[in-house]
Tab-separated table of C-alpha atoms in Angstrom:
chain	number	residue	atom	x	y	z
A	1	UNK	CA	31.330	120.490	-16.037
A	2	UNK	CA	32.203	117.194	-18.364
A	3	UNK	CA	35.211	115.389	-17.639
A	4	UNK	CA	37.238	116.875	-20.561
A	5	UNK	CA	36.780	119.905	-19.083
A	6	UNK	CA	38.451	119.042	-15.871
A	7	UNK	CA	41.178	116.947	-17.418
A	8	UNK	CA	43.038	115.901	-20.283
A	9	UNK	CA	42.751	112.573	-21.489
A	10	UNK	CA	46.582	112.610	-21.671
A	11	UNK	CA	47.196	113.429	-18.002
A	12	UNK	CA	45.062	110.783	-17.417
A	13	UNK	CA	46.578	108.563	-19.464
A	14	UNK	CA	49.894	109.179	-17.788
A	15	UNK	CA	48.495	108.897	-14.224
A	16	UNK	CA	47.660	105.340	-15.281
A	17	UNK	CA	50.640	104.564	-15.432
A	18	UNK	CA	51.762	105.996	-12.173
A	19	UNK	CA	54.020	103.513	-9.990
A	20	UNK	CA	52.303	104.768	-6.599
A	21	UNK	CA	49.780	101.795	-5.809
A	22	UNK	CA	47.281	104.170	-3.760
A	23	UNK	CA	47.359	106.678	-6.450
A	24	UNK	CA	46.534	104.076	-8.760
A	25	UNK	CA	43.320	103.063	-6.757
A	26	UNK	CA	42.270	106.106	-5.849
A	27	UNK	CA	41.991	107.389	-10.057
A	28	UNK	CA	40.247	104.297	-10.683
A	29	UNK	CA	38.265	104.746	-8.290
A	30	UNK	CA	36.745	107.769	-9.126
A	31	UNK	CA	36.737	107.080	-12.905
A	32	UNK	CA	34.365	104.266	-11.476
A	33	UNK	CA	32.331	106.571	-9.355
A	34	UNK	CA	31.824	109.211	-12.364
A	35	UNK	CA	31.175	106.047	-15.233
A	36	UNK	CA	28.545	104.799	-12.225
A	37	UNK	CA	26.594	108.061	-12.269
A	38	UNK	CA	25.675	107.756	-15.657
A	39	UNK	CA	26.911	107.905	-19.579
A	40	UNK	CA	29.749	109.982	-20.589
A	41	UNK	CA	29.538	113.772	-22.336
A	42	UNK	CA	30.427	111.891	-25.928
A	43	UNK	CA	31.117	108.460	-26.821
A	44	UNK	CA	35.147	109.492	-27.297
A	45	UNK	CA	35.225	110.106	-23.814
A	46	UNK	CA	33.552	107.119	-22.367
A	47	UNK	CA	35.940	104.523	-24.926
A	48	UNK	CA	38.777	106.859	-23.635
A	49	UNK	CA	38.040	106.094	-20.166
A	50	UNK	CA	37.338	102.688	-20.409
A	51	UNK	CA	40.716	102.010	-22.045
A	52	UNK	CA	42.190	103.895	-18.902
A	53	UNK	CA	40.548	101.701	-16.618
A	54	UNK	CA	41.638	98.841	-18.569
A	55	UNK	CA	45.027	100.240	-17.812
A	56	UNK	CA	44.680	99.937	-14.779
A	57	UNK	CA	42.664	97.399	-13.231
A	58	UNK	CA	45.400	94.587	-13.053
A	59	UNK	CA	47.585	97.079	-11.338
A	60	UNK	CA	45.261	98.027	-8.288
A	61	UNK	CA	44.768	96.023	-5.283
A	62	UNK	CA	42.292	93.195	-5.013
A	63	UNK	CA	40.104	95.366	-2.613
A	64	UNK	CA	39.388	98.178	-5.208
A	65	UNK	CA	39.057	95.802	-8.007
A	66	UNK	CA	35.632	94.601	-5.793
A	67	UNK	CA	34.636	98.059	-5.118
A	68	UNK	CA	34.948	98.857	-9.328
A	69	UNK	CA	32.856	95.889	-9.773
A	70	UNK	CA	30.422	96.954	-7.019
A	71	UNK	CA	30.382	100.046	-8.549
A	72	UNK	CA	29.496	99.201	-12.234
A	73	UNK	CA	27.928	96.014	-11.800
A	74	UNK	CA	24.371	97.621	-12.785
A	75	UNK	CA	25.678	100.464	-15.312
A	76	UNK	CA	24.058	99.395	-18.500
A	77	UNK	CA	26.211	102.021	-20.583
A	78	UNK	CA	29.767	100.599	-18.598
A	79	UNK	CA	32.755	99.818	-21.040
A	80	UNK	CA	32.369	96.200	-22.245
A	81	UNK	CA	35.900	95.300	-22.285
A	82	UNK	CA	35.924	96.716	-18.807
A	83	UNK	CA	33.156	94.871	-17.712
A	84	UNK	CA	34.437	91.610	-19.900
A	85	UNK	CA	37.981	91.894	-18.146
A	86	UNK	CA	36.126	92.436	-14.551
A	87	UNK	CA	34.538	89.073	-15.511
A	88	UNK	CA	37.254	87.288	-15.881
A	89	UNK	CA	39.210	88.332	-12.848
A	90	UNK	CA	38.788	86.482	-9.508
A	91	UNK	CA	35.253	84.967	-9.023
A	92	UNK	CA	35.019	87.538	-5.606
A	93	UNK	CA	35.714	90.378	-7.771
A	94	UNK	CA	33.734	89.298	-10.786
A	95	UNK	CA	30.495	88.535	-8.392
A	96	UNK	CA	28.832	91.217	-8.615
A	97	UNK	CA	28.719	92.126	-13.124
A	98	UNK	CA	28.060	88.505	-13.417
A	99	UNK	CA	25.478	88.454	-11.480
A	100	UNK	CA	24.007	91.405	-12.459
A	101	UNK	CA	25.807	93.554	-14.949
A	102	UNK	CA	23.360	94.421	-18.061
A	103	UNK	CA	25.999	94.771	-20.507
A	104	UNK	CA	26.916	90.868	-20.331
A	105	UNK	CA	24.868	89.524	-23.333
A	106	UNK	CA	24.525	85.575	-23.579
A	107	UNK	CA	27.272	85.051	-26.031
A	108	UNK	CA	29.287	86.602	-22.910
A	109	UNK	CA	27.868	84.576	-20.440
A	110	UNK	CA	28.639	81.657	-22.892
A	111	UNK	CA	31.731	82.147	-23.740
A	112	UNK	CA	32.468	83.104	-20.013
A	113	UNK	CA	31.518	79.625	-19.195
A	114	UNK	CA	33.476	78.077	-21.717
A	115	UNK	CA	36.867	80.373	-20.737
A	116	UNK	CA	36.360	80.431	-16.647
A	117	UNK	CA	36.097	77.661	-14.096
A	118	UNK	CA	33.386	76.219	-11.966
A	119	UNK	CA	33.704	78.614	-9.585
A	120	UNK	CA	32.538	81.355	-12.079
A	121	UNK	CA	30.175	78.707	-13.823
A	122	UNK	CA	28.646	78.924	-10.778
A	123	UNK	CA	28.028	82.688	-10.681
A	124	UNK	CA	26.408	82.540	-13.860
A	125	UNK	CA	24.473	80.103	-12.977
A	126	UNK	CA	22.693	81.264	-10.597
A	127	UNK	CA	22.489	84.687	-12.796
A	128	UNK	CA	18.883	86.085	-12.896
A	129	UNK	CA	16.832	84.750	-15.842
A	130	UNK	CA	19.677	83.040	-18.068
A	131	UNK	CA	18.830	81.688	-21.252
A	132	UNK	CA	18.387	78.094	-22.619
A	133	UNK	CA	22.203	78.595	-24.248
A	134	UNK	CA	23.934	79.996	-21.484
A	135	UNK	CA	22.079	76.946	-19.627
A	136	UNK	CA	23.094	74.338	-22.007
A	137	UNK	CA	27.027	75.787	-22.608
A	138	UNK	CA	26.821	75.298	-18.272
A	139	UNK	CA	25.672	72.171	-18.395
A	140	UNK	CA	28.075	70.595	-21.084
A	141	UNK	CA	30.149	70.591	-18.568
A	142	UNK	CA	28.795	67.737	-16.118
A	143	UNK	CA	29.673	70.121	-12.771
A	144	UNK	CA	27.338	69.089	-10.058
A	145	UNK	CA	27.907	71.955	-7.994
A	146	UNK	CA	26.905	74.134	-11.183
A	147	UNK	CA	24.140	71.635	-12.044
A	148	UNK	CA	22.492	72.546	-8.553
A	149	UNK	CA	22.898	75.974	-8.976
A	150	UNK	CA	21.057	76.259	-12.172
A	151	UNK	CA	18.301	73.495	-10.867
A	152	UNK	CA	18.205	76.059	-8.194
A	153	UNK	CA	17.669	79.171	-10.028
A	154	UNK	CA	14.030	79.270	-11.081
A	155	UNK	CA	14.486	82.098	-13.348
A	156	UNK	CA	16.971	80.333	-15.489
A	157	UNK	CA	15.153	78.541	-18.945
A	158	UNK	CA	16.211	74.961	-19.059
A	159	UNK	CA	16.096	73.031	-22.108
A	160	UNK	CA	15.053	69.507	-22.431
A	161	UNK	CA	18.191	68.139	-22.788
A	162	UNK	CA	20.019	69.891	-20.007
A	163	UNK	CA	16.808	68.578	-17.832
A	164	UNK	CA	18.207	65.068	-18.627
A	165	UNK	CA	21.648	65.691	-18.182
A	166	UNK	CA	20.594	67.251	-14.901
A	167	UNK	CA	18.539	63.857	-13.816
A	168	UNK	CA	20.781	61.545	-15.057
A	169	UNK	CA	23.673	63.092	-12.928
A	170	UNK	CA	21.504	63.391	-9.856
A	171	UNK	CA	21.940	59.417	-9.325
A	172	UNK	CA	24.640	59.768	-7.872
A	173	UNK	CA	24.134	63.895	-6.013
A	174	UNK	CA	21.206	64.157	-3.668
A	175	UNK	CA	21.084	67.632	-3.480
A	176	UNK	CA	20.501	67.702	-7.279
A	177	UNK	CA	17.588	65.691	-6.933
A	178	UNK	CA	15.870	67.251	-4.409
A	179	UNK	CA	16.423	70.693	-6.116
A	180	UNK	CA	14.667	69.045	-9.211
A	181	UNK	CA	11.530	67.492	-7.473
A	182	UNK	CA	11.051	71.510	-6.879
A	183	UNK	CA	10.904	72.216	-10.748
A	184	UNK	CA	7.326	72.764	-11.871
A	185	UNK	CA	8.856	72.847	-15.412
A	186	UNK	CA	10.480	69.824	-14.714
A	187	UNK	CA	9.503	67.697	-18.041
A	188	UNK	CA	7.094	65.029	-17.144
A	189	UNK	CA	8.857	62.124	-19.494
A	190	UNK	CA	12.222	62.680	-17.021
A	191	UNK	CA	9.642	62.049	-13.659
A	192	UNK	CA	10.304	58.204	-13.563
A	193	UNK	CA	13.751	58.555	-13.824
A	194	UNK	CA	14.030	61.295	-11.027
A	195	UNK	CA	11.612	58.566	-9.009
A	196	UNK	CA	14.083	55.740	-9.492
A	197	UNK	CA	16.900	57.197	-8.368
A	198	UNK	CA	15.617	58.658	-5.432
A	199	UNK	CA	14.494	57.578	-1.676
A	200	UNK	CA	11.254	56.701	-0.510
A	201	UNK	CA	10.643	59.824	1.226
A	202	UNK	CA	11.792	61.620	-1.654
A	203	UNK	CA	9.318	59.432	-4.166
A	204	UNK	CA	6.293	59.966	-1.857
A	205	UNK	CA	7.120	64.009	-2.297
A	206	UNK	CA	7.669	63.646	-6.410
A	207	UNK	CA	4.459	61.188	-6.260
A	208	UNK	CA	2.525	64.642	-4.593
A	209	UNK	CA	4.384	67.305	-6.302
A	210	UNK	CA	3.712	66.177	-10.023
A	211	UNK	CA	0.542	64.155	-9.449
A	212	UNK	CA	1.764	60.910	-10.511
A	213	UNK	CA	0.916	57.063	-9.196
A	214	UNK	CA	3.530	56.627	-6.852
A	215	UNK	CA	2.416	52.931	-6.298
A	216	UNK	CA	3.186	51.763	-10.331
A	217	UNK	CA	5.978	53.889	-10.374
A	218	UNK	CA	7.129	51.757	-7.939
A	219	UNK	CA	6.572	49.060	-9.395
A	220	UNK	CA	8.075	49.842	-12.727
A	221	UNK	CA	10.963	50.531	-10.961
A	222	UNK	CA	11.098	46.833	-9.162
A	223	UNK	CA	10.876	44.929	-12.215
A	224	UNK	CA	13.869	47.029	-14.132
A	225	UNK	CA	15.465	45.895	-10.885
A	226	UNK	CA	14.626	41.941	-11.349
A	227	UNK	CA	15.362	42.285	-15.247
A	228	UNK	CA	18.357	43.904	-15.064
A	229	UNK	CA	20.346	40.155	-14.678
A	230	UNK	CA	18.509	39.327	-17.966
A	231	UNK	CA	20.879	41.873	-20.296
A	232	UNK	CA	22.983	40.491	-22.749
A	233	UNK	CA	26.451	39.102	-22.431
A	234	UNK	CA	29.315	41.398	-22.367
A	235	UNK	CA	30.590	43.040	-25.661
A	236	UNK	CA	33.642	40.780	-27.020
A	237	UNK	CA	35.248	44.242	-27.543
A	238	UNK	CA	35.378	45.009	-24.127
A	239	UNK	CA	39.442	44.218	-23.802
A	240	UNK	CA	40.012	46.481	-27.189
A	241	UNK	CA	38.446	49.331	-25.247
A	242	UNK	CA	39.941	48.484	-22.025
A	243	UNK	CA	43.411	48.718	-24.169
A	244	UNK	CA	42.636	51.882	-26.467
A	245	UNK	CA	41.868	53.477	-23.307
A	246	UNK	CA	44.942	52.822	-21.824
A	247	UNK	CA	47.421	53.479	-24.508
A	248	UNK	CA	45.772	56.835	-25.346
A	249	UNK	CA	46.081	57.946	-21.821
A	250	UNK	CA	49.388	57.305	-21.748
A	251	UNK	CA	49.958	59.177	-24.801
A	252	UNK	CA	48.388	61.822	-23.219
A	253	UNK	CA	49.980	61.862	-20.130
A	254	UNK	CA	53.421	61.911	-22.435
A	255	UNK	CA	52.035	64.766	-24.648
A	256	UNK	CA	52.478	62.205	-27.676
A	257	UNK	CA	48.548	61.898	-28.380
A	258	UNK	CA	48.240	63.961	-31.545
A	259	UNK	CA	46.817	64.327	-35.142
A	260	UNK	CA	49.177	61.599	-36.609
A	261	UNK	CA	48.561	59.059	-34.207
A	262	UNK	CA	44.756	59.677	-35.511
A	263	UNK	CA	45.306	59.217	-38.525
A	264	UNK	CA	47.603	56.154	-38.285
A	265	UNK	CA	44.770	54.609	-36.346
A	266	UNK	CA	42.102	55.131	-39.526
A	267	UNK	CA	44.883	53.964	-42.081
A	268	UNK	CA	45.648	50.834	-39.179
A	269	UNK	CA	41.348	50.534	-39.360
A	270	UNK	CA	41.793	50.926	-35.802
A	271	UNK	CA	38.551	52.424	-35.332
A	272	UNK	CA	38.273	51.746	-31.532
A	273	UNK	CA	41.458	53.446	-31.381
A	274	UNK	CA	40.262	56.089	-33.663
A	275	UNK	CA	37.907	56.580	-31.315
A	276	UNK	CA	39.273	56.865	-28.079
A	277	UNK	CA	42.358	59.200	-29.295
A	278	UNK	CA	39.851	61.507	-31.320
A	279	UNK	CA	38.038	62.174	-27.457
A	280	UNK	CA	40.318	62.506	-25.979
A	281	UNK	CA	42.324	65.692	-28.019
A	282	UNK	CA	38.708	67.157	-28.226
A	283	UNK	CA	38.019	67.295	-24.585
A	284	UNK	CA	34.820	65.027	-24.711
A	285	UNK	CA	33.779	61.923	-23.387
A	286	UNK	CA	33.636	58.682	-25.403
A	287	UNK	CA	30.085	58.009	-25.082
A	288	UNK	CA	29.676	61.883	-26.236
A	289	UNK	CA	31.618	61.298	-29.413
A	290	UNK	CA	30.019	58.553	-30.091
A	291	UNK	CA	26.755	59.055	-30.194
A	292	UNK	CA	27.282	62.548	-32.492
A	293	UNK	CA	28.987	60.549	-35.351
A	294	UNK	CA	25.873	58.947	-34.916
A	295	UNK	CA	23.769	61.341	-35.501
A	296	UNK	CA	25.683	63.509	-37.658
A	297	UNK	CA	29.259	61.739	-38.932
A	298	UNK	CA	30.489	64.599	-41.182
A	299	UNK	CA	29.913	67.613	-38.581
A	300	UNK	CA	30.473	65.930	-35.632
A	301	UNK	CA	33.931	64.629	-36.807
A	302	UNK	CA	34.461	68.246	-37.941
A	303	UNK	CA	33.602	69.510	-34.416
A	304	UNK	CA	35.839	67.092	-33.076
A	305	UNK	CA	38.618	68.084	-35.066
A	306	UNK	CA	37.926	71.828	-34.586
A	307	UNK	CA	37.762	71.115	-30.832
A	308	UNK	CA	41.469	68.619	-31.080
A	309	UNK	CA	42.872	71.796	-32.781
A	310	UNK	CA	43.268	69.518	-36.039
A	311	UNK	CA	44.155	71.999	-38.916
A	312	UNK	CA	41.773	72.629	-40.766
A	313	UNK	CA	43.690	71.999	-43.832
A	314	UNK	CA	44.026	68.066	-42.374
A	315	UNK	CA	40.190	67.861	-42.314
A	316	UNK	CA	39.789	66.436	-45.825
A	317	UNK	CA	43.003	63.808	-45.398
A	318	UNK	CA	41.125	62.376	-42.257
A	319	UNK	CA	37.801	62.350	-43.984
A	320	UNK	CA	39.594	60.301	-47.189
A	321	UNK	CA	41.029	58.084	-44.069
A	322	UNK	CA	37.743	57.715	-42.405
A	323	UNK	CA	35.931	56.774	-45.802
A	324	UNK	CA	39.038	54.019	-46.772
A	325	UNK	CA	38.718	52.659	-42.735
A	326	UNK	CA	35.303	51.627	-43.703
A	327	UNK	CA	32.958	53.845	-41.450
A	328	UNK	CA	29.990	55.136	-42.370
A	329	UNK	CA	30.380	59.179	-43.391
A	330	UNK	CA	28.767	61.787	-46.286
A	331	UNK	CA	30.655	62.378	-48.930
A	332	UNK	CA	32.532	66.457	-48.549
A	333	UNK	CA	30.751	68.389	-51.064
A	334	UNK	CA	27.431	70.134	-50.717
A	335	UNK	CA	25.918	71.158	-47.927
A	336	UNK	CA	28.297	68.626	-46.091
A	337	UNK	CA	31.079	70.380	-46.840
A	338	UNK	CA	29.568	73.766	-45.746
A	339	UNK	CA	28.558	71.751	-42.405
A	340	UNK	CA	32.413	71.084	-41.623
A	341	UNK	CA	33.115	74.505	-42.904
A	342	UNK	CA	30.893	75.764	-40.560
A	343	UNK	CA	32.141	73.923	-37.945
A	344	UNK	CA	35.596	75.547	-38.191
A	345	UNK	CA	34.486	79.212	-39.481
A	346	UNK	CA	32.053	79.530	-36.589
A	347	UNK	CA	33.453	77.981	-33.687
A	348	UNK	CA	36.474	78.524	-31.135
A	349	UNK	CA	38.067	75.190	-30.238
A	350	UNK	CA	35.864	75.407	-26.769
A	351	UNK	CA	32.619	76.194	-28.692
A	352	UNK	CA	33.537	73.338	-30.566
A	353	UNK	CA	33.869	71.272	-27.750
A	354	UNK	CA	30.429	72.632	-26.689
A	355	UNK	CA	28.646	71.986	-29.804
A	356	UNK	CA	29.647	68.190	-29.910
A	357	UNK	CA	28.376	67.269	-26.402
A	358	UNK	CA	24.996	69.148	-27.465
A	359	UNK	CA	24.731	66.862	-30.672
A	360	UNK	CA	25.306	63.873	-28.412
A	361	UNK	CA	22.555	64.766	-26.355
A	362	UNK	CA	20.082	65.363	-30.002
A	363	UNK	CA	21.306	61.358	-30.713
């Protein structure tokens, strides 16, 4: 007997909205139990449903919000705003569809990472067989408790660049490091790296586990040591930064750091300034921002202002700015312009975000 047969989707739609908390869990309950069993009579029915549970998920108690998720985590034909919504909810409840659920595609699982916190990061992290971009969206992040996780998970596809995030951070994590000497896809150009910063017990295992001379590794790694008194003086800009730094956090700290004060700094030729503000309304580090305009001016300053929340009818007014302060950026027409179109049609201001710490990494 199909479900319409046994009940209206109006009296269900009204016992959603029933005030009586058990009565509540008990009809999404069994909507769960009946979705779990397999697809729907007709498509109709299953949206109809979904919506329902929609309804009333945030209105049950925490306890059958984990059984729902238990329940649907492997139902490939489940609602995908239910699942979506299940996703976001507490990481105990969304456990089980992130880990599992088949309906969670990687732009999900991306922008999952992007909306959620590390505790979720960490969940999809350690997700079965993730892709290089749900990898890399993880990773932007710099969380070494979600860095180990992935490192960790052998199914999940790593990219080269997320490999030398992961090193680089493991200087100062141990358990990073040692999850990495257990990589066999760990890239071979990142090995002396992973052997500097790590112990001698730790070297003679990388020395075995990739077959490399452990001895001139070693050795390598004692003259960077001797030389490293040898680098040049300090940059005369250092009190600029040490100052832009300071002011901008303040700013922030007031809520005053905004679009204006950006622009005043490229119209002051303040590019230091410039600099530090721009990073700090995108969300990115200094370094990151940095070395994108370096590799791509036009589209990384249009990330960066996509990311700020700069309107996108401001973008050409900072460009003109940017040209007149001197630095170094393609003119906005062509495929330039399409580049910082593209930056604003195609990206959410945390995709942005995303997007500009990956073309730091390209630099």
């Amino acid at each position: 007997m199909g479900l319409t047969s046994q009940f209206k989707m109006s009296d269900l739609a009204r016992l959603a909205q029933s005030n009586d908390p058990a009565h509540r869990d008990q009809l999404l309950l069994a909507l769960g139990s009946l979705c779990a069993l397999g697809p729907l009579e007709d498509s109709l029915t299953e949206e109809a449903v979904g919506q329902i549970m929609i309804i009333l998920f945030p209105r049950v108690h925490h306890t059958a919000q984990m059984t729902l998720s238990a329940k649907l985590c492997n139902a490939a034909w489940a609602s995908h705003p239910l699942i979506m919504t299940i996703a976001q909810s507490t990481p105990k409840v969304a456990e089980p569809v992130i880990s599992s659920s088949p309906v969670l595609n990687d732009n999900d699982l991306v922008k999952l990472s992007n909306m959620a916190g590390t505790e979720h990061r960490q969940l999809i992290a350690l997700r079965p067989n993730i892709s290089t971009s749900v990898t890399d969206a993880l990773i932007s992040h710099d969380e070494p408790t979600v860095l180990t996780a992935i490192v960790e998970n052998r199914s999940a596809q790593m990219s080269m660049e997320s490999f030398a995030t992961c090193v680089r951070i493991s200087r100062r994590v141990e358990p990073l490091r040692a999850k990495l000497t257990l990589r066999k896809d760990m890239p071979r150009s990142l090995i002396p790296s992973l052997f500097a910063y790590s112990d001698e017990p730790m070297r003679k295992m990388i020395a075995v586990r990739f077959g490399v001379d452990g001895n001139h590794l070693s050795a390598v790694v004692k003259e960077a040591i001797m030389n490293k008194g040898k680098r040049a003086p300090v940059d005369p800009n250092e009190k600029k930064e040490r100052m832009a730094h300071t002011l901008v956090e303040k700013l922030a700290k007031a809520e005053r750091l905004s679009t204006p004060f950006v622009l005043k700094c490229l119209n002051d030729k303040n590019i230091i300034m410039f600099e530090h503000a721009l990073a700090r309304l995108a969300g990115v580090g200094l370094d990151q921002l940095r070395a994108a305009l370096e590799r791509d001016a036009i589209y990384a300053t249009a990330l960066s202002c996509r990311a700020a929340r700069v309107d996108r009818s401001v973008f050409p007014t900072i460009h003109k700015a940017m040209v007149a302060a001197g630095l170094e950026i393609a003119p906005l027409n062509g495929k330039d312009a399409n580049k910082a179109a593209n930056a604003y049609g195609t990206h959410s201001p945390a995709a942005a975000a995303v997007a500009l710490r990956l073309l730091s990494r390209e630099a």
